[in-house]
Amino acid sequence: MAKVHVTTTINGEPMEFLCEPDDTMLDALRGPLALTGSKEGCASGDCGACSITLDDRLVCSCLMLAVESEGHEIGTIEGMAQGEKLHPLQQKFLEMAALQCGICTSGMLVASDALLKKNPDPTEEEVRFWLAGNLCRCTGYDKIVRAVMETAAEMRAQ
Amino acid sequence: MTELRYLAPETLDEAVGAFAKAGSAARILAGGTDLLVQMRSGVLKPGVIVDIKKIPEMTAIEQTPDGGFRIGAAVSGMALAEHKTFGKVWPGVLEAVNLIGSKQVQGRASAGGNLCNGSPAGDSVPAMVAAGAAVTIQGPEGRREMKVEDVPAGPGRTHLKPGEILVSFKLPPRPAGSSDAYLRMIPRTEMDIAVVGCGVSLTMKDGTVTAARVGLGAVAPTVLLVEDAAKALIGSKLDDAALAKAAAACSAACRPIDDKRGTIAYRTRVAGVLLKRTAAIAAKRAQGK
């Protein structure tokens, strides 16, 4: 069957790729695009491990078709660091040990970044509700929530 | 091997033509948060997917000159939340739409998909029913309107005819002193399916209810418009007697299933409790408190 040709923008770079019509964006990222930072947890929109941004809106890449990215802007975990310099959220997650096995981490980071862009001064409750779609088996969430709160405070102070 | 074809027409006429031509093998793609899960689990194997998001009318939010709203069927919950005035006029509809799934899901999921998915527990539907919303539908035989409560036919089924596409929701203008609210009962605080959902829309003058509509979800094969509950509220000052009568009307309307989320007895009782709580929030908002 004929593959579909898709032209899109990923982390600010123009990209083209071929995919099956029923490939998800996550399939395309992890397959032809070789961007394996986005993880597949549930493949049904429940766990958030595959979180990306689509035109700056947080979405699950397992719940969109790859062909739907045509003409849109995709943001993934690979676009968060500036070269060797980690994003403040990434740095803080490391410092505060806000991760264990790491499967949920890229989704947590992409989701937290989307929150802080929208709301630089969230309450702990807002952080917890915002991250309700990102499941983690290991950390108990507290360290993640604290890392997000602390990063937000530091970013506001700059 | 899949034989799936993906189409993303830019006009409604093209979409209707392609959708009708492909017949029962075709599926409409709005936010895709239900469709992709159904495809992944093997419940659905569509031959053609018609993505409607390139059709401007499907993704537009428009305040009409009379003060009402027209919301495209593919508008995501996040887009609705970002609109400047919608949430001020229809806070209950907005909170219902923004209880659907996670933030990630709200970035894509639409009220149109929520309605067409046909789940009795769809969160936006009772709030839309309470709001008195109507939908515009376009198919091979032209355009027509339906009330939201007339769209669901049963779990997973609607009264849309073959080839018809849900285009937009029309919310009526609101008189002064009007507001609405939506509450649902779920076992956890986020990311779950309603055990009971209740939408209430009220208009009040000097503390007295002059108009009311009540929508109830997850307690029958379809979302219900509970006219007896509205009647009990209209003319009252939302005193205990009126609320008890309205709550009893809600419980009486219930024909729920027993499942792991809630028993028949539990859902029936909670429907009345939620009516009281939801009406109180709507009344507070209607009176600007």
Short mmCIF file of N, CA, C and O in Angstrom, two decimals, chain B residues 20-100:
data_model
loop_
_atom_site.label_atom_id
_atom_site.label_comp_id
_atom_site.label_asym_id
_atom_site.label_seq_id
_atom_site.Cartn_x
_atom_site.Cartn_y
_atom_site.Cartn_z
N ALA B 20 -20.19 10.03 2.65
CA ALA B 20 -21.36 9.28 2.20
C ALA B 20 -20.95 8.19 1.20
O ALA B 20 -21.46 7.06 1.25
N LYS B 21 -19.98 8.50 0.33
CA LYS B 21 -19.55 7.56 -0.71
C LYS B 21 -18.90 6.31 -0.08
O LYS B 21 -19.09 5.19 -0.55
N ALA B 22 -18.15 6.54 1.01
CA ALA B 22 -17.44 5.42 1.62
C ALA B 22 -18.35 4.55 2.48
O ALA B 22 -17.96 3.45 2.88
N GLY B 23 -19.55 5.04 2.75
CA GLY B 23 -20.54 4.23 3.47
C GLY B 23 -20.10 3.84 4.86
O GLY B 23 -19.41 4.60 5.55
N SER B 24 -20.46 2.62 5.26
CA SER B 24 -20.27 2.22 6.65
C SER B 24 -18.80 2.02 7.00
O SER B 24 -18.44 1.91 8.17
N ALA B 25 -17.92 1.97 5.97
CA ALA B 25 -16.49 1.78 6.25
C ALA B 25 -15.82 3.07 6.68
O ALA B 25 -14.66 3.07 7.09
N ALA B 26 -16.54 4.19 6.58
CA ALA B 26 -15.93 5.49 6.85
C ALA B 26 -16.12 5.92 8.30
O ALA B 26 -17.12 5.59 8.93
N ARG B 27 -15.12 6.62 8.80
CA ARG B 27 -15.22 7.21 10.13
C ARG B 27 -14.77 8.66 10.07
O ARG B 27 -13.83 8.99 9.34
N ILE B 28 -15.44 9.50 10.86
CA ILE B 28 -15.05 10.91 10.95
C ILE B 28 -13.95 11.03 12.01
O ILE B 28 -14.06 10.46 13.10
N LEU B 29 -12.92 11.80 11.70
CA LEU B 29 -11.85 12.07 12.65
C LEU B 29 -11.93 13.54 13.07
O LEU B 29 -11.73 14.44 12.25
N ALA B 30 -12.25 13.76 14.34
CA ALA B 30 -12.17 15.13 14.88
C ALA B 30 -10.92 15.14 15.76
O ALA B 30 -9.81 15.17 15.26
N GLY B 31 -11.08 15.03 17.08
CA GLY B 31 -9.90 14.96 17.95
C GLY B 31 -9.23 13.60 17.91
O GLY B 31 -8.04 13.47 18.17
N GLY B 32 -10.00 12.57 17.59
CA GLY B 32 -9.43 11.23 17.43
C GLY B 32 -9.20 10.47 18.73
O GLY B 32 -8.70 9.35 18.70
N THR B 33 -9.54 11.08 19.87
CA THR B 33 -9.18 10.44 21.14
C THR B 33 -10.02 9.20 21.43
O THR B 33 -9.61 8.36 22.23
N ASP B 34 -11.18 9.09 20.81
CA ASP B 34 -11.94 7.83 20.89
C ASP B 34 -11.61 6.94 19.70
O ASP B 34 -11.38 5.74 19.86
N LEU B 35 -11.58 7.54 18.50
CA LEU B 35 -11.39 6.75 17.27
C LEU B 35 -10.07 5.96 17.29
O LEU B 35 -10.06 4.77 16.96
N LEU B 36 -8.99 6.62 17.67
CA LEU B 36 -7.70 5.93 17.63
C LEU B 36 -7.63 4.79 18.64
O LEU B 36 -7.02 3.76 18.36
N VAL B 37 -8.27 4.98 19.78
CA VAL B 37 -8.29 3.90 20.79
C VAL B 37 -9.10 2.72 20.25
O VAL B 37 -8.70 1.55 20.39
N GLN B 38 -10.22 3.02 19.59
CA GLN B 38 -11.06 1.95 19.03
C GLN B 38 -10.32 1.23 17.90
O GLN B 38 -10.45 0.01 17.75
N MET B 39 -9.56 1.97 17.10
CA MET B 39 -8.79 1.34 16.03
C MET B 39 -7.68 0.46 16.61
O MET B 39 -7.47 -0.67 16.17
N ARG B 40 -7.00 0.99 17.62
CA ARG B 40 -5.87 0.27 18.23
C ARG B 40 -6.33 -1.03 18.87
O ARG B 40 -5.66 -2.05 18.80
N SER B 41 -7.52 -0.99 19.50
CA SER B 41 -7.99 -2.18 20.20
C SER B 41 -8.65 -3.18 19.25
O SER B 41 -9.06 -4.25 19.67
N GLY B 42 -8.77 -2.79 17.98
CA GLY B 42 -9.35 -3.71 17.01
C GLY B 42 -10.86 -3.70 16.94
O GLY B 42 -11.47 -4.45 16.19
N VAL B 43 -11.50 -2.83 17.74
CA VAL B 43 -12.97 -2.71 17.71
C VAL B 43 -13.42 -2.16 16.35
O VAL B 43 -14.45 -2.55 15.83
N LEU B 44 -12.61 -1.26 15.79
CA LEU B 44 -12.95 -0.63 14.51
C LEU B 44 -11.83 -0.81 13.52
O LEU B 44 -10.65 -0.68 13.88
N LYS B 45 -12.20 -1.10 12.26
CA LYS B 45 -11.21 -1.13 11.19
C LYS B 45 -11.74 -0.30 10.03
O LYS B 45 -12.22 -0.84 9.05
N PRO B 46 -11.68 1.02 10.15
CA PRO B 46 -12.27 1.84 9.10
C PRO B 46 -11.50 1.72 7.78
O PRO B 46 -10.29 1.50 7.78
N GLY B 47 -12.23 1.86 6.66
CA GLY B 47 -11.60 1.86 5.34
C GLY B 47 -11.18 3.26 4.93
O GLY B 47 -10.21 3.45 4.21
N VAL B 48 -11.96 4.24 5.38
CA VAL B 48 -11.68 5.63 5.06
C VAL B 48 -11.82 6.46 6.34
O VAL B 48 -12.77 6.29 7.09
N ILE B 49 -10.85 7.34 6.55
CA ILE B 49 -10.96 8.30 7.65
C ILE B 49 -11.10 9.68 7.04
O ILE B 49 -10.29 10.07 6.19
N VAL B 50 -12.13 10.40 7.44
CA VAL B 50 -12.34 11.76 6.95
C VAL B 50 -12.02 12.72 8.09
O VAL B 50 -12.79 12.86 9.04
N ASP B 51 -10.85 13.36 7.99
CA ASP B 51 -10.42 14.34 8.99
C ASP B 51 -11.12 15.66 8.66
O ASP B 51 -10.95 16.21 7.58
N ILE B 52 -11.90 16.16 9.64
CA ILE B 52 -12.72 17.36 9.35
C ILE B 52 -12.07 18.64 9.87
O ILE B 52 -12.66 19.72 9.76
N LYS B 53 -10.85 18.55 10.38
CA LYS B 53 -10.27 19.73 11.04
C LYS B 53 -9.74 20.80 10.07
O LYS B 53 -9.40 21.89 10.50
N LYS B 54 -9.68 20.46 8.76
CA LYS B 54 -9.24 21.50 7.82
C LYS B 54 -10.42 22.33 7.31
O LYS B 54 -10.25 23.24 6.51
N ILE B 55 -11.62 21.99 7.77
CA ILE B 55 -12.81 22.74 7.37
C ILE B 55 -13.02 23.86 8.40
O ILE B 55 -13.27 23.58 9.58
N PRO B 56 -12.88 25.12 7.97
CA PRO B 56 -12.87 26.21 8.96
C PRO B 56 -14.08 26.21 9.90
O PRO B 56 -13.94 26.44 11.10
N GLU B 57 -15.27 25.90 9.37
CA GLU B 57 -16.48 25.93 10.20
C GLU B 57 -16.41 24.95 11.37
O GLU B 57 -17.02 25.14 12.41
N MET B 58 -15.66 23.87 11.17
CA MET B 58 -15.58 22.81 12.18
C MET B 58 -14.73 23.18 13.38
O MET B 58 -14.82 22.55 14.43
N THR B 59 -13.84 24.16 13.19
CA THR B 59 -12.92 24.49 14.28
C THR B 59 -13.12 25.92 14.79
O THR B 59 -12.33 26.42 15.57
N ALA B 60 -14.22 26.56 14.34
CA ALA B 60 -14.46 27.96 14.72
C ALA B 60 -15.32 28.07 15.98
O ALA B 60 -16.19 27.24 16.23
N ILE B 61 -15.03 29.10 16.77
CA ILE B 61 -15.91 29.47 17.90
C ILE B 61 -16.37 30.89 17.59
O ILE B 61 -15.56 31.78 17.40
N GLU B 62 -17.69 31.06 17.55
CA GLU B 62 -18.20 32.34 17.08
C GLU B 62 -19.33 32.79 18.00
O GLU B 62 -20.22 31.99 18.33
N GLN B 63 -19.26 34.05 18.44
CA GLN B 63 -20.39 34.59 19.20
C GLN B 63 -21.34 35.23 18.19
O GLN B 63 -20.94 36.10 17.41
N THR B 64 -22.58 34.77 18.16
CA THR B 64 -23.52 35.24 17.16
C THR B 64 -24.09 36.60 17.59
O THR B 64 -24.04 36.94 18.77
N PRO B 65 -24.60 37.40 16.63
CA PRO B 65 -25.08 38.75 16.97
C PRO B 65 -26.14 38.75 18.08
O PRO B 65 -26.23 39.72 18.85
N ASP B 66 -26.91 37.69 18.22
CA ASP B 66 -27.93 37.64 19.28
C ASP B 66 -27.35 37.29 20.65
O ASP B 66 -28.09 37.23 21.64
N GLY B 67 -26.05 37.06 20.72
CA GLY B 67 -25.43 36.74 22.02
C GLY B 67 -25.24 35.26 22.24
O GLY B 67 -24.68 34.85 23.26
N GLY B 68 -25.71 34.45 21.31
CA GLY B 68 -25.48 33.00 21.43
C GLY B 68 -24.10 32.63 20.92
O GLY B 68 -23.32 33.50 20.53
N PHE B 69 -23.82 31.34 20.93
CA PHE B 69 -22.52 30.87 20.44
C PHE B 69 -22.72 29.76 19.42
O PHE B 69 -23.67 28.97 19.52
N ARG B 70 -21.81 29.73 18.44
CA ARG B 70 -21.74 28.60 17.52
C ARG B 70 -20.33 28.00 17.67
O ARG B 70 -19.34 28.71 17.53
N ILE B 71 -20.28 26.73 18.02
CA ILE B 71 -19.00 26.07 18.27
C ILE B 71 -18.84 24.92 17.29
O ILE B 71 -19.67 24.01 17.25
N GLY B 72 -17.78 24.95 16.51
CA GLY B 72 -17.52 23.88 15.56
C GLY B 72 -17.41 22.54 16.26
O GLY B 72 -16.90 22.47 17.39
N ALA B 73 -17.86 21.49 15.60
CA ALA B 73 -17.90 20.17 16.22
C ALA B 73 -16.51 19.65 16.58
O ALA B 73 -16.37 18.81 17.46
N ALA B 74 -15.45 20.16 15.90
CA ALA B 74 -14.10 19.65 16.16
C ALA B 74 -13.28 20.56 17.07
O ALA B 74 -12.08 20.36 17.24
N VAL B 75 -13.92 21.59 17.65
CA VAL B 75 -13.19 22.48 18.58
C VAL B 75 -12.76 21.67 19.81
O VAL B 75 -13.58 20.98 20.42
N SER B 76 -11.49 21.76 20.16
CA SER B 76 -11.01 20.99 21.31
C SER B 76 -11.39 21.69 22.62
O SER B 76 -11.66 22.89 22.64
N GLY B 77 -11.39 20.92 23.69
CA GLY B 77 -11.68 21.48 25.01
C GLY B 77 -10.71 22.59 25.37
O GLY B 77 -11.10 23.60 25.96
N MET B 78 -9.45 22.40 24.99
CA MET B 78 -8.44 23.42 25.29
C MET B 78 -8.73 24.72 24.53
O MET B 78 -8.60 25.80 25.09
N ALA B 79 -9.12 24.60 23.26
CA ALA B 79 -9.43 25.79 22.46
C ALA B 79 -10.64 26.52 23.06
O ALA B 79 -10.67 27.76 23.11
N LEU B 80 -11.60 25.76 23.54
CA LEU B 80 -12.79 26.37 24.14
C LEU B 80 -12.41 27.10 25.43
O LEU B 80 -12.89 28.20 25.71
N ALA B 81 -11.51 26.49 26.21
CA ALA B 81 -11.07 27.11 27.46
C ALA B 81 -10.29 28.39 27.21
O ALA B 81 -10.31 29.31 28.03
N GLU B 82 -9.61 28.45 26.06
CA GLU B 82 -8.79 29.63 25.76
C GLU B 82 -9.63 30.78 25.19
O GLU B 82 -9.14 31.90 25.07
N HIS B 83 -10.89 30.50 24.83
CA HIS B 83 -11.74 31.56 24.27
C HIS B 83 -12.04 32.61 25.33
O HIS B 83 -12.30 32.28 26.49
N LYS B 84 -12.04 33.88 24.93
CA LYS B 84 -12.14 34.98 25.91
C LYS B 84 -13.47 35.04 26.65
O LYS B 84 -13.52 35.31 27.85
N THR B 85 -14.57 34.82 25.95
CA THR B 85 -15.87 35.04 26.61
C THR B 85 -16.69 33.77 26.85
O THR B 85 -17.59 33.78 27.69
N PHE B 86 -16.38 32.69 26.16
CA PHE B 86 -17.28 31.54 26.24
C PHE B 86 -17.50 31.06 27.68
O PHE B 86 -18.62 30.85 28.13
N GLY B 87 -16.40 30.92 28.41
CA GLY B 87 -16.48 30.39 29.77
C GLY B 87 -17.20 31.31 30.74
O GLY B 87 -17.67 30.87 31.79
N LYS B 88 -17.28 32.59 30.39
CA LYS B 88 -18.02 33.53 31.26
C LYS B 88 -19.52 33.35 31.06
O LYS B 88 -20.31 33.51 31.99
N VAL B 89 -19.91 33.05 29.82
CA VAL B 89 -21.34 32.92 29.52
C VAL B 89 -21.84 31.51 29.86
O VAL B 89 -22.94 31.34 30.39
N TRP B 90 -21.04 30.50 29.55
CA TRP B 90 -21.45 29.10 29.75
C TRP B 90 -20.41 28.36 30.61
O TRP B 90 -19.78 27.39 30.14
N PRO B 91 -20.24 28.75 31.87
CA PRO B 91 -19.21 28.10 32.69
C PRO B 91 -19.46 26.60 32.89
O PRO B 91 -18.51 25.82 32.99
N GLY B 92 -20.72 26.20 32.94
CA GLY B 92 -21.04 24.79 33.17
C GLY B 92 -20.67 23.93 31.97
O GLY B 92 -20.13 22.83 32.12
N VAL B 93 -20.95 24.45 30.77
CA VAL B 93 -20.59 23.70 29.56
C VAL B 93 -19.08 23.58 29.48
O VAL B 93 -18.54 22.50 29.21
N LEU B 94 -18.38 24.68 29.79
CA LEU B 94 -16.91 24.65 29.72
C LEU B 94 -16.34 23.67 30.74
O LEU B 94 -15.42 22.90 30.42
N GLU B 95 -16.87 23.68 31.98
CA GLU B 95 -16.28 22.78 32.97
C GLU B 95 -16.57 21.32 32.61
O GLU B 95 -15.75 20.44 32.88
N ALA B 96 -17.70 21.07 31.96
CA ALA B 96 -18.01 19.71 31.53
C ALA B 96 -17.03 19.26 30.44
O ALA B 96 -16.48 18.16 30.49
N VAL B 97 -16.80 20.13 29.45
CA VAL B 97 -15.88 19.78 28.36
C VAL B 97 -14.48 19.56 28.92
O VAL B 97 -13.74 18.69 28.46
N ASN B 98 -14.12 20.33 29.94
CA ASN B 98 -12.78 20.22 30.49
C ASN B 98 -12.65 19.19 31.62
O ASN B 98 -11.68 19.19 32.36
N LEU B 99 -13.64 18.33 31.73
CA LEU B 99 -13.49 17.14 32.58
C LEU B 99 -13.23 15.91 31.73
O LEU B 99 -13.06 14.81 32.25
N ILE B 100 -13.19 16.10 30.41
CA ILE B 100 -12.98 14.95 29.52
C ILE B 100 -11.49 14.64 29.48
O ILE B 100 -10.69 15.41 28.95
#
